Coordinates of C-alpha atoms and ligand atoms in Angstrom, one line a residue:
M182 CA 95.8 62.2 83.6
F183 CA 94.8 65.8 83.8
S184 CA 95.9 65.9 87.3
D185 CA 99.3 64.6 86.3
I186 CA 99.6 67.4 83.7
F187 CA 98.5 69.8 86.4
D188 CA 101.0 68.6 88.9
V189 CA 103.9 68.8 86.4
A190 CA 102.8 72.4 85.5
K191 CA 102.7 73.2 89.2
D192 CA 106.2 71.7 89.7
V193 CA 107.5 73.9 86.8
A194 CA 105.9 77.0 88.3
V195 CA 107.4 76.2 91.7
T196 CA 110.9 75.6 90.2
N197 CA 110.6 78.9 88.3
Q198 CA 109.6 80.8 91.4
Y199 CA 112.5 79.2 93.3
E200 CA 114.9 80.3 90.6
E201 CA 113.5 83.8 90.5
I202 CA 113.9 84.1 94.3
E203 CA 117.5 82.9 94.0
N204 CA 118.1 85.5 91.3
I205 CA 116.8 88.2 93.5
R206 CA 118.8 87.0 96.4
C207 CA 121.9 87.1 94.2
A208 CA 121.1 90.6 93.0
F209 CA 120.8 91.7 96.6
K210 CA 124.2 90.2 97.5
N211 CA 125.6 92.0 94.4
D212 CA 124.2 95.3 95.5
E213 CA 122.0 95.7 92.4
F214 CA 119.1 97.5 94.2
V215 CA 118.9 101.2 94.3
L216 CA 116.4 103.8 95.6
Y217 CA 114.8 106.4 93.4
Y218 CA 113.2 109.4 95.0
Q219 CA 110.0 111.2 94.1
P220 CA 109.3 114.7 95.6
K221 CA 106.1 115.7 97.4
I222 CA 105.2 119.3 97.3
N223 CA 103.0 121.8 99.2
M224 CA 101.1 123.4 96.3
R225 CA 100.2 126.5 98.4
T226 CA 103.8 127.4 99.2
N227 CA 105.6 125.6 96.3
Q228 CA 107.9 124.0 98.8
I229 CA 109.2 120.4 98.6
V230 CA 108.0 118.8 101.8
G231 CA 109.7 115.4 101.4
L232 CA 110.7 112.6 99.1
E233 CA 109.4 109.1 98.8
A234 CA 112.0 106.4 98.3
L235 CA 111.0 103.8 95.7
I236 CA 113.1 100.7 95.1
R237 CA 114.4 99.7 91.7
W238 CA 116.5 96.7 90.5
D239 CA 119.4 97.9 88.4
H240 CA 119.6 94.7 86.4
P241 CA 122.9 94.2 84.6
Q242 CA 121.1 92.9 81.4
K243 CA 117.5 94.3 81.6
G244 CA 118.2 97.7 83.0
I245 CA 116.1 99.5 85.7
L246 CA 113.2 97.2 86.8
P247 CA 110.3 98.5 88.9
P248 CA 109.1 96.9 92.2
A249 CA 106.3 95.1 90.4
A250 CA 108.9 93.0 88.6
F251 CA 110.4 91.6 91.8
L252 CA 108.5 92.4 95.0
P253 CA 105.6 90.1 94.4
V254 CA 108.0 87.2 93.8
I255 CA 109.4 87.6 97.3
E256 CA 106.2 88.6 99.0
Q257 CA 106.1 85.6 101.3
N258 CA 109.9 85.2 101.6
T259 CA 112.2 86.5 104.4
L260 CA 114.2 88.1 101.6
L261 CA 111.5 90.8 101.6
I262 CA 112.4 91.6 105.2
E263 CA 116.1 91.8 104.5
L264 CA 115.4 94.0 101.5
G265 CA 113.1 96.2 103.5
E266 CA 115.7 96.7 106.1
W267 CA 118.2 97.6 103.5
V268 CA 115.8 100.3 102.2
I269 CA 115.6 101.9 105.6
K270 CA 119.4 101.9 106.0
A271 CA 119.9 103.3 102.5
A272 CA 117.3 106.1 103.1
L273 CA 119.1 107.0 106.4
N274 CA 122.5 107.1 104.6
Q275 CA 120.9 109.3 101.9
L276 CA 119.5 111.7 104.6
S277 CA 122.9 112.1 106.1
S278 CA 124.7 112.5 102.8
W279 CA 122.2 115.2 101.6
S280 CA 122.4 116.8 105.0
K281 CA 126.1 117.3 104.6
S282 CA 125.4 119.3 101.4
G283 CA 122.7 121.4 103.1
I284 CA 119.7 119.5 101.8
E285 CA 117.3 118.6 104.7
M286 CA 114.4 116.7 103.4
P287 CA 112.3 114.0 105.2
I288 CA 112.3 110.7 103.3
S289 CA 109.4 108.3 103.3
V290 CA 109.9 104.5 103.0
N291 CA 107.3 101.9 102.0
I292 CA 107.0 99.2 104.6
S293 CA 105.4 95.9 103.6
P294 CA 102.8 94.4 105.9
L295 CA 105.0 91.3 106.4
Q296 CA 107.9 93.5 107.5
L297 CA 105.8 95.4 110.0
Q298 CA 104.5 92.3 111.6
Q299 CA 108.0 90.8 112.4
T300 CA 108.1 90.5 116.2
D301 CA 111.6 92.1 116.3
F302 CA 110.8 94.9 113.8
V303 CA 111.0 97.7 116.5
D304 CA 114.1 96.2 118.1
R305 CA 115.9 96.0 114.8
L306 CA 114.8 99.5 113.9
T307 CA 116.1 100.8 117.2
L308 CA 119.5 99.3 116.5
I309 CA 119.5 100.9 113.0
F310 CA 118.7 104.3 114.4
K311 CA 121.4 103.9 117.0
S312 CA 124.0 103.4 114.2
H313 CA 122.7 106.6 112.5
P314 CA 123.2 109.1 115.3
H315 CA 122.6 112.1 113.1
F316 CA 119.0 111.0 112.4
K317 CA 116.5 113.5 113.7
A318 CA 112.8 112.8 114.7
G319 CA 110.4 113.5 111.8
Q320 CA 113.0 112.8 109.1
I321 CA 111.8 109.3 108.4
E322 CA 108.2 108.4 107.5
F323 CA 106.8 104.9 107.0
E324 CA 104.1 104.4 104.3
I325 CA 102.0 101.4 105.2
L326 CA 99.2 99.6 103.4
E327 CA 96.0 98.4 104.9
T328 CA 96.0 94.7 105.8
S329 CA 93.0 92.5 105.9
A330 CA 92.8 91.1 109.4
L331 CA 91.7 93.0 112.5
D332 CA 94.2 91.0 114.6
D333 CA 96.9 92.4 112.4
I334 CA 95.7 95.9 113.0
K335 CA 96.3 95.4 116.8
I336 CA 99.9 94.5 116.0
V337 CA 100.3 97.3 113.6
K338 CA 98.9 99.8 116.1
S339 CA 101.4 98.8 118.7
V340 CA 104.3 99.0 116.2
V341 CA 103.1 102.5 115.1
E342 CA 103.1 103.7 118.7
K343 CA 106.6 102.4 119.4
C344 CA 107.9 103.8 116.1
H345 CA 106.4 107.2 117.1
E346 CA 108.6 107.1 120.2
L347 CA 111.6 106.6 117.9
G348 CA 110.6 109.7 115.9
V349 CA 109.0 108.0 112.9
V350 CA 105.8 109.4 111.3
F351 CA 103.3 107.4 109.4
S352 CA 101.1 107.5 106.3
I353 CA 98.4 105.1 105.2
D354 CA 99.3 104.6 101.6
D355 CA 96.8 104.0 98.8
F356 CA 94.1 105.1 101.1
G357 CA 90.7 103.9 100.1
T358 CA 91.7 100.8 98.1
G359 CA 92.3 98.5 101.1
Y360 CA 90.1 96.0 102.9
S361 CA 89.0 98.2 105.8
S362 CA 90.2 101.7 105.3
L363 CA 87.8 103.2 107.9
T364 CA 88.8 100.7 110.6
Y365 CA 92.4 101.5 109.8
L366 CA 91.7 105.2 110.1
K367 CA 89.9 104.8 113.4
K368 CA 92.5 102.5 115.0
L369 CA 95.8 103.8 113.8
P370 CA 97.2 107.1 114.9
T371 CA 98.9 107.9 111.5
E372 CA 99.8 111.5 110.6
Y373 CA 99.1 111.3 106.9
L374 CA 96.5 109.8 104.5
K375 CA 97.7 109.2 100.9
I376 CA 94.8 109.3 98.5
D377 CA 95.3 106.5 96.0
R378 CA 96.1 107.6 92.5
S379 CA 93.3 105.5 91.0
F380 CA 90.9 108.1 92.5
I381 CA 92.9 111.1 91.4
R382 CA 93.4 110.0 87.8
Y383 CA 89.9 110.7 86.5
M384 CA 88.7 113.1 89.3
L385 CA 88.3 116.0 86.8
T386 CA 85.8 114.1 84.7
D387 CA 84.4 111.3 86.9
H388 CA 81.9 112.6 89.4
D389 CA 82.2 109.4 91.6
D390 CA 86.0 109.6 91.8
R391 CA 85.8 113.3 92.7
S392 CA 83.2 112.5 95.4
I393 CA 85.6 109.9 96.8
V394 CA 88.5 112.4 96.8
M395 CA 86.3 114.9 98.5
G396 CA 85.2 112.3 101.1
I397 CA 88.7 111.3 101.9
I398 CA 89.8 115.0 102.3
Q399 CA 86.8 115.5 104.7
L400 CA 87.6 112.4 106.6
A401 CA 91.2 113.5 107.0
K402 CA 90.0 116.8 108.3
T403 CA 87.6 115.2 110.8
F404 CA 90.3 112.8 112.1
E405 CA 92.9 115.5 112.1
R406 CA 95.2 113.9 109.6
T407 CA 97.1 115.5 106.8
V408 CA 96.0 114.5 103.4
I409 CA 98.3 114.1 100.3
A410 CA 97.3 113.1 96.8
E411 CA 99.4 110.7 94.8
G412 CA 99.4 110.3 91.0
V413 CA 99.0 114.1 90.4
E414 CA 99.8 114.3 86.7
T415 CA 98.6 117.8 85.7
I416 CA 98.4 121.3 87.2
A417 CA 94.7 121.1 86.6
H418 CA 94.5 118.2 89.0
G419 CA 96.5 120.2 91.5
E420 CA 94.3 123.2 91.1
K421 CA 91.2 121.1 91.7
L422 CA 92.8 119.4 94.7
L423 CA 93.6 122.8 96.2
T424 CA 90.1 124.0 95.9
L425 CA 88.9 120.8 97.6
G426 CA 91.3 121.4 100.5
C427 CA 94.2 119.1 99.7
K428 CA 97.5 121.1 99.7
L429 CA 100.1 118.3 99.4
A430 CA 100.7 116.5 96.1
Q431 CA 103.0 114.0 94.5
G432 CA 103.0 112.8 90.9
F433 CA 104.5 112.7 87.5
G434 CA 103.2 116.2 86.9
I435 CA 105.7 117.4 89.5
S436 CA 108.4 114.9 89.0
K437 CA 108.9 111.2 88.2
P438 CA 111.0 109.3 90.7
M439 CA 114.7 110.0 90.0
P440 CA 118.1 108.6 91.1
A441 CA 119.5 110.3 94.2
K442 CA 122.3 112.0 92.3
E443 CA 119.8 113.9 90.1
F444 CA 117.9 115.4 93.0
P445 CA 120.1 118.3 93.9
G446 CA 120.0 119.5 90.3
W447 CA 116.3 119.0 90.1
L448 CA 115.8 120.9 93.4
G449 CA 117.9 123.9 92.1
H450 CA 115.8 124.1 89.0
W451 CA 112.5 123.7 90.9
T452 CA 113.5 126.5 93.3
H453 CA 114.2 129.0 90.5
N454 CA 111.7 128.1 87.9
N455 CA 108.7 125.7 88.0
E456 CA 105.3 125.9 86.4
W457 CA 103.6 124.9 89.6
Q458 CA 104.3 128.4 91.0
I459 CA 101.1 129.7 89.5
L460 CA 99.2 127.7 92.1
S461 CA 101.1 129.1 95.1
D462 CA 100.0 132.2 97.1
P463 CA 102.0 135.3 96.3
E464 CA 104.0 136.4 99.3
Ligands
C2E663 P1 103.3 103.4 96.1 O1 104.0 103.5 97.4 O2 101.9 103.7 96.1 O3 104.1 104.4 95.1 C1 103.6 105.1 94.1 C2 103.8 104.5 92.8 O4 103.1 105.2 91.8 C3 105.3 104.4 92.3 O5 105.4 103.3 91.5 C4 105.4 105.7 91.5 O6 106.4 105.7 90.6 C5 104.0 105.7 90.8 N1 103.6 107.1 90.5 C6 103.9 108.2 91.2 N2 103.3 109.3 90.6 C7 102.6 108.8 89.5 C8 101.8 109.4 88.5 O7 101.6 110.6 88.5 N3 101.3 108.6 87.6 C9 101.5 107.3 87.6 N4 100.9 106.5 86.6 N5 102.3 106.7 88.5 C10 102.8 107.4 89.5 P2 106.6 102.2 91.7 O8 107.9 103.0 92.0 O9 106.6 101.3 90.5 O10 106.2 101.5 93.0 C11 105.0 100.7 93.0 C12 104.7 100.2 94.4 O11 105.8 99.3 94.9 C13 104.7 101.3 95.5 O12 103.4 102.0 95.4 C14 104.9 100.5 96.7 O13 103.7 99.9 97.2 C15 105.9 99.4 96.3 N6 107.2 99.8 96.7 C16 108.1 100.6 96.1 N7 109.3 100.7 96.7 C17 109.1 99.9 97.8 C18 110.0 99.5 98.9 O14 111.1 100.0 99.0 N8 109.5 98.6 99.8 C19 108.2 98.1 99.7 N9 107.8 97.2 100.6 N10 107.4 98.4 98.7 C20 107.8 99.3 97.8
MG664 MG1 104.1 104.7 98.9
MG665 MG1 100.6 104.8 97.0
MG666 MG1 100.6 101.7 95.5

């Protein structure tokens, strides 16, 4: 009897998930997804070094929904691949539209492990780049997460190398939280390491977190990678990171992710007046 109840509950869950996936598919067809952009800065020079594209669902009833509300639902579904491809195209379109108004800023895109492991990923990417002839090497960065299997790392390595030839640079995102960070670091020739925000958050008061942050900065130096801290919420965090040797930062303390149309105004304001200037070297 219990197993009957359990089976019914499972059926309901499966039906709900099916419906949810269909809702997301419908939203995709209706063009309800948008990219928000969050700046990354060099705290030494006070320059914006790039922007991370972060997907949002502009839901007609519920308003702006974060990725946690829909990405996990389609984690194992091919819809994730389609959406991922849309993100790359949308970022490329944004690059060219900003470029026309004189804003040249690299954009980083989060790539899901499933997406990266598609056998035709590089071929499809090559086609996308061909249809965006204004794209210049170094303007697109892929942020990738650590996956659990070593076999997958081999696939990822070959994809990273082929993408390098297309002019894409790479970050290991949420570095330190994955299954085998050190293997990833050793095997993958990525340009950047992004220190996960869970280590940054309490680094000013928690000795262990600070030690981890220092360790990652040291690792990055040894392996000749550039390190960037995510989740930097205060200038005090930035100041500490600078003294530890990490110049690049991203976080709510600099800016929350914003719609593309707000960025030029934000940039103008940032250039003329921002409280992070106190950390930069006087010229
Ligand atoms: P992520 O790539 O590690 O992105 C950083 C997340 O931390 C973003 O959340 C951002 O809004 C948030 N964040 C940034 N600075 C701060 C801060 O100072 N404090 C706090 N508390 N949070 C901060 P978001 O936009 O909700 O994205 C969550 C995750 O969803 C991303 O983590 C990424 O893994 C995934 N994601 C977002 N967009 C895409 C996408 O287009 N494709 C794929 N595959 N994944 C995406
Ligand atoms: Mg990211
Ligand atoms: Mg991250
Ligand atoms: Mg994350």
